[in-house]
Amino acid sequence: MSAPASSSSSLSTTNIMLAIFEKKTAAVDLYRPVRSYIAFHYSEREAQNLEDDLQALRDLRSDLENPAKQPSPTARRDVLQSYFRALCVVETRFPISPDRDHINAVTFTWHDAFKQKLKASQQNIHLEKAAVLFNLGAVYSQIGLSYDRSTVEGRRLAVQAFIGAAGAFAYLRDNAAAKASMGSSTTVDVSIECAGMLERLMLAQAQECVFENTIAKGSTPGVCAKISRQVGLYYEEAWAALNVAPLNQHFDKGWISHVQLKAALFYAEACYRYGLELHEKEEIADEIARLRSGVSTLSEAKKSTKGAPPQLLDAINKLEANINRNLDRAVKENDRVYLMRIPSPSSLPPLPSFSMVKPMPMNEVLDASKEKMFASLVPDSSAKALSRYTEMVDDIIRTQAEKLQQGSELTRVRLKDMDLPDSILALEGHFTLPVDLKEDVEAVQISGGPAGLDAELQQLRDLRRVNQELLVQTEELLQKEAREDAQFRGQFGTRWTRPQSSTLTKNLQDRLNRFAGNLKQAAESDARIERSVKDHAALMSILDCRPIESALPSLARPIMSLDANEDAVVGALKQSLRQLETLGAQRAGLEDMLKEMKRKDDILPKLMASTGSQEDLFKKEVSKYDPICEDIAQNIEAQEQLLFQIQAQNDQFSSLFNLEDYKASREKCYKQIQAAIAKYREIKENINEGLKFYVTLQDAITNVKQQCSDFVMTRNIQCREMMEDVQRNMAGLSFQDKNAGGYNNSYPAVGHQPQRPNSTDSQTVSRPPHSQTPPYQPAEQTSMTGYGYHPPSYGSAPQPPPPYQVPAQHGAPYPPHQQQQPPPVSHEYGQPAYPGWRGPYYNAHAQQHGSLPRPPYTVQPPYPPSHQGGYYRPQ
């Protein structure tokens, strides 16, 4: 399969673009009329003080009249921007009009930029401002055309210049064209239609520069097609404006032909580039349709245009040749391989487009608020009067805004009382939950929902099993050491003077027994959780519905109907709701209109020029807000009537569809969901408490296991030493020196804790750190003869409480048994099963003395009586 042609197409021949010529003007002397106005209305001294400003204004106007003074387009651009800001200052201080009290000796004359013989003259500043903005856009276009677009930097600068031109023409269209067109005479070039057309044209040329850059960078055909299509769209919009009044009789044929051919060229370019992408995807039928559409557009454009530049025609012919070559190749491949049906051009979707440019915002560039020219001519009286007028307008805006807000709030409350539009949505199958309830359900589903509880219960089982295995391993360590000690004691009889294991490991055995009791209570609590999950599975199953709205009851149509008017009732109610929504949108629009009118309400020129009563001027100016205020009043009244109508229609709808029963079932479903959420959270909290308990208990058992390992290791070392002594004794050696020390008092009980007076708190028992001397030090580590060395006992010195120690709390729900005082218990090993839990699932009833059976893995001594109301409250 041959590769399609992918040349640069029209790149080398589309450099032709358009620049706008500036408007010509007649000379105007602003210096003397403005100075005379200042001297007459203010004072001669004020006129003298403003001499520099007057001279600057005259110089700017002179530079505007003589473009040769600034041959550089950028210099003319700066002059135009400065002069426009000066005009804004003049407009707010010096009224220019034919009125006797105004500056009436100034007439601005401007020639049409496209038909030099046409001109307009006005005795107001609006034509002057519009002409300056037009020339600013024209200069920007000339700057864009001056750059070398064969380089990346040149194309980038050209883009900036063309979007600057578009911004100037857009500002002309939005701010000055309408006022200039209301004068006694005007020209088409500063009309709203012409300014809009020129904005589109400049955007088209800016986007065209972007397209040239895109081709130069080697972007993908799809990207090139989108950008090219947008170029064509901008040209098409400009061409459409050129073909309607008042522009269709104002521009030369060459202009119109250029824009039309450019629109066709870039549409065909987009088809060509899009065809390359379709060919890569092997969508041959669409490729053929697109290429045929591009060729057809080019052919029609060439037939309907005359007098086009040869350079542009060359570009069209080159592109047409490339398209035809790819079209022939695609048709052959389709006939031989793909055999696809070619869609008609009308069935094709619009080509995708993407705009990379927009008009440059000119508000900051042309903002005159920071200009210091004639700043001293704003009198305090005028400023105070303007402030008073502003307060009047603000009061109107505030009052009307409150009415609009009250109307919207009334609608919201009334609709909520009627359960609208929720009941209509429910009838159509669109169910909704209250926001807070939906958020709770989503939180439950994100955390795993009821379906995820089984995995968490399995975690509880695994942790309980791990703790039980650790406990068994620890017991086996002590049992093994005790069996070995009993074996040697039976073998050597009275010669084996070492203390029995049971006398040394009593405290360790007590702790292990308490751990076993805690584990038993934990198993019972886990069983209660599992029962709760099983018992409430049906209740919580609603939380696994996705979406949760599928669990809500539906509002069904009545099974039997006498007159079969359900559709009519529903349709009328929907229509009324749509009308109510329209009224709400109108209120929003009215509020925006008020704010926009206030934003544009600048009466300073009128205020400074007025010689009559300021109050009369204020009343006249404020009256322009009356139409909007009347519209607001009518909107509120229409809404009230519509709400009464909706109330009657909703009563009929509610009776026909038995809405009360539906609401009751829906509320019941809401309560079921709430109950399921509460039960899920309760079980989830229980499981979390259980997980924390097992982790804490595992640390405690591991600590005790380490102590038992140290104990067994020390006993093994001492066992070897005693066997050597006994063997030497049996061989006739004397051990009197060593017997003086003896073993009877060398090994205090493991975990022995001296009694502290007036202390009822449990003592912390922990294994000494490895860096300290082991509790059972081997004989070779002491300098004493015999075995009279007294090693430190477990728990002989209080240790810092471990991180999971829980202090005893007063008022516990399960007080300790008072018949027998248990031995001191380390908080480290009597850690509560579920610290701080007060729920029903981990509230084991207090066990009586001797009620716990001996675990199968426990040796002497038996379990001590349980004195806690559950494994989570150790004593």
PDB file of N, CA, C and O in Angstrom, residues 209-258:
ATOM      1  N   CYS A 209      -0.723  31.916  11.143  1.00  0.00           N
ATOM      2  CA  CYS A 209       0.684  31.890  11.568  1.00  0.00           C
ATOM      3  C   CYS A 209       0.945  30.700  12.491  1.00  0.00           C
ATOM      4  O   CYS A 209       2.002  30.056  12.423  1.00  0.00           O
ATOM      5  N   VAL A 210      -0.005  30.422  13.361  1.00  0.00           N
ATOM      6  CA  VAL A 210       0.127  29.248  14.230  1.00  0.00           C
ATOM      7  C   VAL A 210       0.170  27.975  13.396  1.00  0.00           C
ATOM      8  O   VAL A 210       0.952  27.053  13.680  1.00  0.00           O
ATOM      9  N   PHE A 211      -0.663  27.909  12.360  1.00  0.00           N
ATOM     10  CA  PHE A 211      -0.660  26.730  11.489  1.00  0.00           C
ATOM     11  C   PHE A 211       0.697  26.569  10.808  1.00  0.00           C
ATOM     12  O   PHE A 211       1.226  25.449  10.709  1.00  0.00           O
ATOM     13  N   GLU A 212       1.280  27.663  10.339  1.00  0.00           N
ATOM     14  CA  GLU A 212       2.598  27.591   9.713  1.00  0.00           C
ATOM     15  C   GLU A 212       3.634  27.073  10.703  1.00  0.00           C
ATOM     16  O   GLU A 212       4.512  26.273  10.347  1.00  0.00           O
ATOM     17  N   ASN A 213       3.543  27.528  11.939  1.00  0.00           N
ATOM     18  CA  ASN A 213       4.463  27.020  12.970  1.00  0.00           C
ATOM     19  C   ASN A 213       4.244  25.536  13.214  1.00  0.00           C
ATOM     20  O   ASN A 213       5.188  24.771  13.434  1.00  0.00           O
ATOM     21  N   THR A 214       2.989  25.119  13.221  1.00  0.00           N
ATOM     22  CA  THR A 214       2.670  23.712  13.475  1.00  0.00           C
ATOM     23  C   THR A 214       3.244  22.820  12.384  1.00  0.00           C
ATOM     24  O   THR A 214       3.797  21.745  12.657  1.00  0.00           O
ATOM     25  N   ILE A 215       3.131  23.268  11.140  1.00  0.00           N
ATOM     26  CA  ILE A 215       3.695  22.494  10.032  1.00  0.00           C
ATOM     27  C   ILE A 215       5.215  22.448  10.150  1.00  0.00           C
ATOM     28  O   ILE A 215       5.847  21.400   9.943  1.00  0.00           O
ATOM     29  N   ALA A 216       5.811  23.588  10.519  1.00  0.00           N
ATOM     30  CA  ALA A 216       7.276  23.636  10.614  1.00  0.00           C
ATOM     31  C   ALA A 216       7.793  22.703  11.711  1.00  0.00           C
ATOM     32  O   ALA A 216       8.879  22.146  11.597  1.00  0.00           O
ATOM     33  N   LYS A 217       7.026  22.548  12.764  1.00  0.00           N
ATOM     34  CA  LYS A 217       7.449  21.673  13.866  1.00  0.00           C
ATOM     35  C   LYS A 217       7.228  20.201  13.556  1.00  0.00           C
ATOM     36  O   LYS A 217       7.667  19.341  14.315  1.00  0.00           O
ATOM     37  N   GLY A 218       6.505  19.904  12.480  1.00  0.00           N
ATOM     38  CA  GLY A 218       6.251  18.510  12.135  1.00  0.00           C
ATOM     39  C   GLY A 218       5.210  17.852  13.003  1.00  0.00           C
ATOM     40  O   GLY A 218       5.337  16.672  13.348  1.00  0.00           O
ATOM     41  N   SER A 219       4.173  18.592  13.379  1.00  0.00           N
ATOM     42  CA  SER A 219       3.116  18.031  14.218  1.00  0.00           C
ATOM     43  C   SER A 219       2.337  16.972  13.451  1.00  0.00           C
ATOM     44  O   SER A 219       2.413  16.855  12.223  1.00  0.00           O
ATOM     45  N   THR A 220       1.557  16.207  14.169  1.00  0.00           N
ATOM     46  CA  THR A 220       0.795  15.110  13.575  1.00  0.00           C
ATOM     47  C   THR A 220      -0.275  15.662  12.642  1.00  0.00           C
ATOM     48  O   THR A 220      -0.742  16.793  12.804  1.00  0.00           O
ATOM     49  N   PRO A 221      -0.709  14.878  11.663  1.00  0.00           N
ATOM     50  CA  PRO A 221      -1.755  15.358  10.745  1.00  0.00           C
ATOM     51  C   PRO A 221      -3.040  15.740  11.459  1.00  0.00           C
ATOM     52  O   PRO A 221      -3.720  16.679  11.056  1.00  0.00           O
ATOM     53  N   GLY A 222      -3.394  15.024  12.535  1.00  0.00           N
ATOM     54  CA  GLY A 222      -4.614  15.355  13.249  1.00  0.00           C
ATOM     55  C   GLY A 222      -4.568  16.733  13.867  1.00  0.00           C
ATOM     56  O   GLY A 222      -5.539  17.503  13.799  1.00  0.00           O
ATOM     57  N   VAL A 223      -3.430  17.087  14.470  1.00  0.00           N
ATOM     58  CA  VAL A 223      -3.279  18.421  15.064  1.00  0.00           C
ATOM     59  C   VAL A 223      -3.304  19.488  13.981  1.00  0.00           C
ATOM     60  O   VAL A 223      -3.963  20.531  14.113  1.00  0.00           O
ATOM     61  N   CYS A 224      -2.590  19.254  12.916  1.00  0.00           N
ATOM     62  CA  CYS A 224      -2.566  20.221  11.811  1.00  0.00           C
ATOM     63  C   CYS A 224      -3.961  20.427  11.232  1.00  0.00           C
ATOM     64  O   CYS A 224      -4.347  21.558  10.875  1.00  0.00           O
ATOM     65  N   ALA A 225      -4.733  19.348  11.143  1.00  0.00           N
ATOM     66  CA  ALA A 225      -6.081  19.456  10.589  1.00  0.00           C
ATOM     67  C   ALA A 225      -6.972  20.336  11.466  1.00  0.00           C
ATOM     68  O   ALA A 225      -7.733  21.171  10.962  1.00  0.00           O
ATOM     69  N   LYS A 226      -6.888  20.169  12.783  1.00  0.00           N
ATOM     70  CA  LYS A 226      -7.723  20.971  13.692  1.00  0.00           C
ATOM     71  C   LYS A 226      -7.376  22.456  13.606  1.00  0.00           C
ATOM     72  O   LYS A 226      -8.260  23.315  13.567  1.00  0.00           O
ATOM     73  N   ILE A 227      -6.080  22.756  13.596  1.00  0.00           N
ATOM     74  CA  ILE A 227      -5.671  24.164  13.549  1.00  0.00           C
ATOM     75  C   ILE A 227      -6.023  24.767  12.194  1.00  0.00           C
ATOM     76  O   ILE A 227      -6.494  25.907  12.092  1.00  0.00           O
ATOM     77  N   SER A 228      -5.820  24.011  11.122  1.00  0.00           N
ATOM     78  CA  SER A 228      -6.159  24.499   9.786  1.00  0.00           C
ATOM     79  C   SER A 228      -7.657  24.743   9.669  1.00  0.00           C
ATOM     80  O   SER A 228      -8.090  25.737   9.070  1.00  0.00           O
ATOM     81  N   ARG A 229      -8.458  23.858  10.227  1.00  0.00           N
ATOM     82  CA  ARG A 229      -9.903  24.037  10.135  1.00  0.00           C
ATOM     83  C   ARG A 229     -10.335  25.315  10.845  1.00  0.00           C
ATOM     84  O   ARG A 229     -11.231  26.026  10.364  1.00  0.00           O
ATOM     85  N   GLN A 230      -9.698  25.656  11.959  1.00  0.00           N
ATOM     86  CA  GLN A 230     -10.060  26.876  12.666  1.00  0.00           C
ATOM     87  C   GLN A 230      -9.672  28.116  11.857  1.00  0.00           C
ATOM     88  O   GLN A 230     -10.384  29.122  11.874  1.00  0.00           O
ATOM     89  N   VAL A 231      -8.549  28.046  11.137  1.00  0.00           N
ATOM     90  CA  VAL A 231      -8.199  29.146  10.234  1.00  0.00           C
ATOM     91  C   VAL A 231      -9.325  29.353   9.229  1.00  0.00           C
ATOM     92  O   VAL A 231      -9.796  30.477   8.990  1.00  0.00           O
ATOM     93  N   GLY A 232      -9.783  28.258   8.657  1.00  0.00           N
ATOM     94  CA  GLY A 232     -10.862  28.358   7.682  1.00  0.00           C
ATOM     95  C   GLY A 232     -12.142  28.920   8.278  1.00  0.00           C
ATOM     96  O   GLY A 232     -12.849  29.701   7.630  1.00  0.00           O
ATOM     97  N   LEU A 233     -12.454  28.527   9.504  1.00  0.00           N
ATOM     98  CA  LEU A 233     -13.670  29.041  10.147  1.00  0.00           C
ATOM     99  C   LEU A 233     -13.606  30.549  10.355  1.00  0.00           C
ATOM    100  O   LEU A 233     -14.596  31.258  10.132  1.00  0.00           O
ATOM    101  N   TYR A 234     -12.439  31.049  10.785  1.00  0.00           N
ATOM    102  CA  TYR A 234     -12.306  32.498  10.960  1.00  0.00           C
ATOM    103  C   TYR A 234     -12.480  33.222   9.615  1.00  0.00           C
ATOM    104  O   TYR A 234     -13.162  34.257   9.525  1.00  0.00           O
ATOM    105  N   TYR A 235     -11.869  32.698   8.547  1.00  0.00           N
ATOM    106  CA  TYR A 235     -12.026  33.306   7.229  1.00  0.00           C
ATOM    107  C   TYR A 235     -13.479  33.223   6.757  1.00  0.00           C
ATOM    108  O   TYR A 235     -14.003  34.153   6.118  1.00  0.00           O
ATOM    109  N   GLU A 236     -14.144  32.110   7.043  1.00  0.00           N
ATOM    110  CA  GLU A 236     -15.541  31.965   6.645  1.00  0.00           C
ATOM    111  C   GLU A 236     -16.426  33.001   7.345  1.00  0.00           C
ATOM    112  O   GLU A 236     -17.354  33.566   6.739  1.00  0.00           O
ATOM    113  N   GLU A 237     -16.156  33.257   8.623  1.00  0.00           N
ATOM    114  CA  GLU A 237     -16.932  34.272   9.335  1.00  0.00           C
ATOM    115  C   GLU A 237     -16.699  35.657   8.747  1.00  0.00           C
ATOM    116  O   GLU A 237     -17.637  36.465   8.610  1.00  0.00           O
ATOM    117  N   ALA A 238     -15.458  35.967   8.421  1.00  0.00           N
ATOM    118  CA  ALA A 238     -15.173  37.260   7.795  1.00  0.00           C
ATOM    119  C   ALA A 238     -15.843  37.362   6.427  1.00  0.00           C
ATOM    120  O   ALA A 238     -16.405  38.415   6.065  1.00  0.00           O
ATOM    121  N   TRP A 239     -15.799  36.281   5.656  1.00  0.00           N
ATOM    122  CA  TRP A 239     -16.413  36.289   4.322  1.00  0.00           C
ATOM    123  C   TRP A 239     -17.929  36.449   4.418  1.00  0.00           C
ATOM    124  O   TRP A 239     -18.555  37.155   3.617  1.00  0.00           O
ATOM    125  N   ALA A 240     -18.530  35.797   5.428  1.00  0.00           N
ATOM    126  CA  ALA A 240     -19.983  35.940   5.613  1.00  0.00           C
ATOM    127  C   ALA A 240     -20.356  37.395   5.904  1.00  0.00           C
ATOM    128  O   ALA A 240     -21.369  37.899   5.399  1.00  0.00           O
ATOM    129  N   ALA A 241     -19.539  38.082   6.727  1.00  0.00           N
ATOM    130  CA  ALA A 241     -19.823  39.491   7.031  1.00  0.00           C
ATOM    131  C   ALA A 241     -19.641  40.367   5.799  1.00  0.00           C
ATOM    132  O   ALA A 241     -20.363  41.364   5.622  1.00  0.00           O
ATOM    133  N   LEU A 242     -18.713  40.013   4.918  1.00  0.00           N
ATOM    134  CA  LEU A 242     -18.465  40.809   3.717  1.00  0.00           C
ATOM    135  C   LEU A 242     -19.577  40.654   2.677  1.00  0.00           C
ATOM    136  O   LEU A 242     -19.648  41.445   1.731  1.00  0.00           O
ATOM    137  N   ASN A 243     -20.405  39.664   2.834  1.00  0.00           N
ATOM    138  CA  ASN A 243     -21.443  39.402   1.842  1.00  0.00           C
ATOM    139  C   ASN A 243     -22.813  39.918   2.247  1.00  0.00           C
ATOM    140  O   ASN A 243     -23.809  39.613   1.588  1.00  0.00           O
ATOM    141  N   VAL A 244     -22.893  40.666   3.340  1.00  0.00           N
ATOM    142  CA  VAL A 244     -24.171  41.250   3.759  1.00  0.00           C
ATOM    143  C   VAL A 244     -23.978  42.748   3.945  1.00  0.00           C
ATOM    144  O   VAL A 244     -22.855  43.243   4.100  1.00  0.00           O
ATOM    145  N   ALA A 245     -25.089  43.469   3.930  1.00  0.00           N
ATOM    146  CA  ALA A 245     -25.029  44.915   4.121  1.00  0.00           C
ATOM    147  C   ALA A 245     -24.557  45.234   5.541  1.00  0.00           C
ATOM    148  O   ALA A 245     -24.820  44.472   6.484  1.00  0.00           O
ATOM    149  N   PRO A 246     -23.815  46.311   5.715  1.00  0.00           N
ATOM    150  CA  PRO A 246     -23.461  47.336   4.718  1.00  0.00           C
ATOM    151  C   PRO A 246     -22.117  47.092   4.044  1.00  0.00           C
ATOM    152  O   PRO A 246     -21.632  47.950   3.321  1.00  0.00           O
ATOM    153  N   LEU A 247     -21.499  45.910   4.277  1.00  0.00           N
ATOM    154  CA  LEU A 247     -20.137  45.698   3.782  1.00  0.00           C
ATOM    155  C   LEU A 247     -20.109  45.163   2.359  1.00  0.00           C
ATOM    156  O   LEU A 247     -19.074  45.275   1.688  1.00  0.00           O
ATOM    157  N   ASN A 248     -21.200  44.566   1.881  1.00  0.00           N
ATOM    158  CA  ASN A 248     -21.141  43.907   0.580  1.00  0.00           C
ATOM    159  C   ASN A 248     -20.955  44.891  -0.577  1.00  0.00           C
ATOM    160  O   ASN A 248     -20.493  44.512  -1.664  1.00  0.00           O
ATOM    161  N   GLN A 249     -21.309  46.158  -0.365  1.00  0.00           N
ATOM    162  CA  GLN A 249     -21.115  47.156  -1.418  1.00  0.00           C
ATOM    163  C   GLN A 249     -19.967  48.119  -1.108  1.00  0.00           C
ATOM    164  O   GLN A 249     -19.803  49.114  -1.809  1.00  0.00           O
ATOM    165  N   HIS A 250     -19.213  47.804  -0.079  1.00  0.00           N
ATOM    166  CA  HIS A 250     -18.196  48.765   0.373  1.00  0.00           C
ATOM    167  C   HIS A 250     -16.772  48.330   0.055  1.00  0.00           C
ATOM    168  O   HIS A 250     -15.869  49.166  -0.030  1.00  0.00           O
ATOM    169  N   PHE A 251     -16.538  47.024  -0.104  1.00  0.00           N
ATOM    170  CA  PHE A 251     -15.174  46.531  -0.286  1.00  0.00           C
ATOM    171  C   PHE A 251     -14.940  46.127  -1.729  1.00  0.00           C
ATOM    172  O   PHE A 251     -15.867  45.712  -2.443  1.00  0.00           O
ATOM    173  N   ASP A 252     -13.701  46.213  -2.166  1.00  0.00           N
ATOM    174  CA  ASP A 252     -13.317  45.816  -3.518  1.00  0.00           C
ATOM    175  C   ASP A 252     -13.487  44.312  -3.704  1.00  0.00           C
ATOM    176  O   ASP A 252     -13.446  43.531  -2.747  1.00  0.00           O
ATOM    177  N   LYS A 253     -13.657  43.920  -4.961  1.00  0.00           N
ATOM    178  CA  LYS A 253     -13.787  42.498  -5.268  1.00  0.00           C
ATOM    179  C   LYS A 253     -12.556  41.703  -4.853  1.00  0.00           C
ATOM    180  O   LYS A 253     -12.644  40.546  -4.458  1.00  0.00           O
ATOM    181  N   GLY A 254     -11.379  42.342  -4.966  1.00  0.00           N
ATOM    182  CA  GLY A 254     -10.155  41.640  -4.584  1.00  0.00           C
ATOM    183  C   GLY A 254     -10.155  41.239  -3.122  1.00  0.00           C
ATOM    184  O   GLY A 254      -9.693  40.147  -2.754  1.00  0.00           O
ATOM    185  N   TRP A 255     -10.660  42.134  -2.280  1.00  0.00           N
ATOM    186  CA  TRP A 255     -10.752  41.810  -0.860  1.00  0.00           C
ATOM    187  C   TRP A 255     -11.646  40.584  -0.633  1.00  0.00           C
ATOM    188  O   TRP A 255     -11.267  39.635   0.042  1.00  0.00           O
ATOM    189  N   ILE A 256     -12.820  40.648  -1.228  1.00  0.00           N
ATOM    190  CA  ILE A 256     -13.780  39.558  -1.007  1.00  0.00           C
ATOM    191  C   ILE A 256     -13.245  38.259  -1.590  1.00  0.00           C
ATOM    192  O   ILE A 256     -13.360  37.184  -0.971  1.00  0.00           O
ATOM    193  N   SER A 257     -12.620  38.311  -2.766  1.00  0.00           N
ATOM    194  CA  SER A 257     -12.064  37.094  -3.365  1.00  0.00           C
ATOM    195  C   SER A 257     -10.953  36.518  -2.495  1.00  0.00           C
ATOM    196  O   SER A 257     -10.844  35.287  -2.318  1.00  0.00           O
ATOM    197  N   HIS A 258     -10.097  37.386  -1.963  1.00  0.00           N
ATOM    198  CA  HIS A 258      -9.003  36.913  -1.104  1.00  0.00           C
ATOM    199  C   HIS A 258      -9.552  36.146   0.093  1.00  0.00           C
ATOM    200  O   HIS A 258      -9.084  35.038   0.399  1.00  0.00           O
TER     201      HIS A 258
END
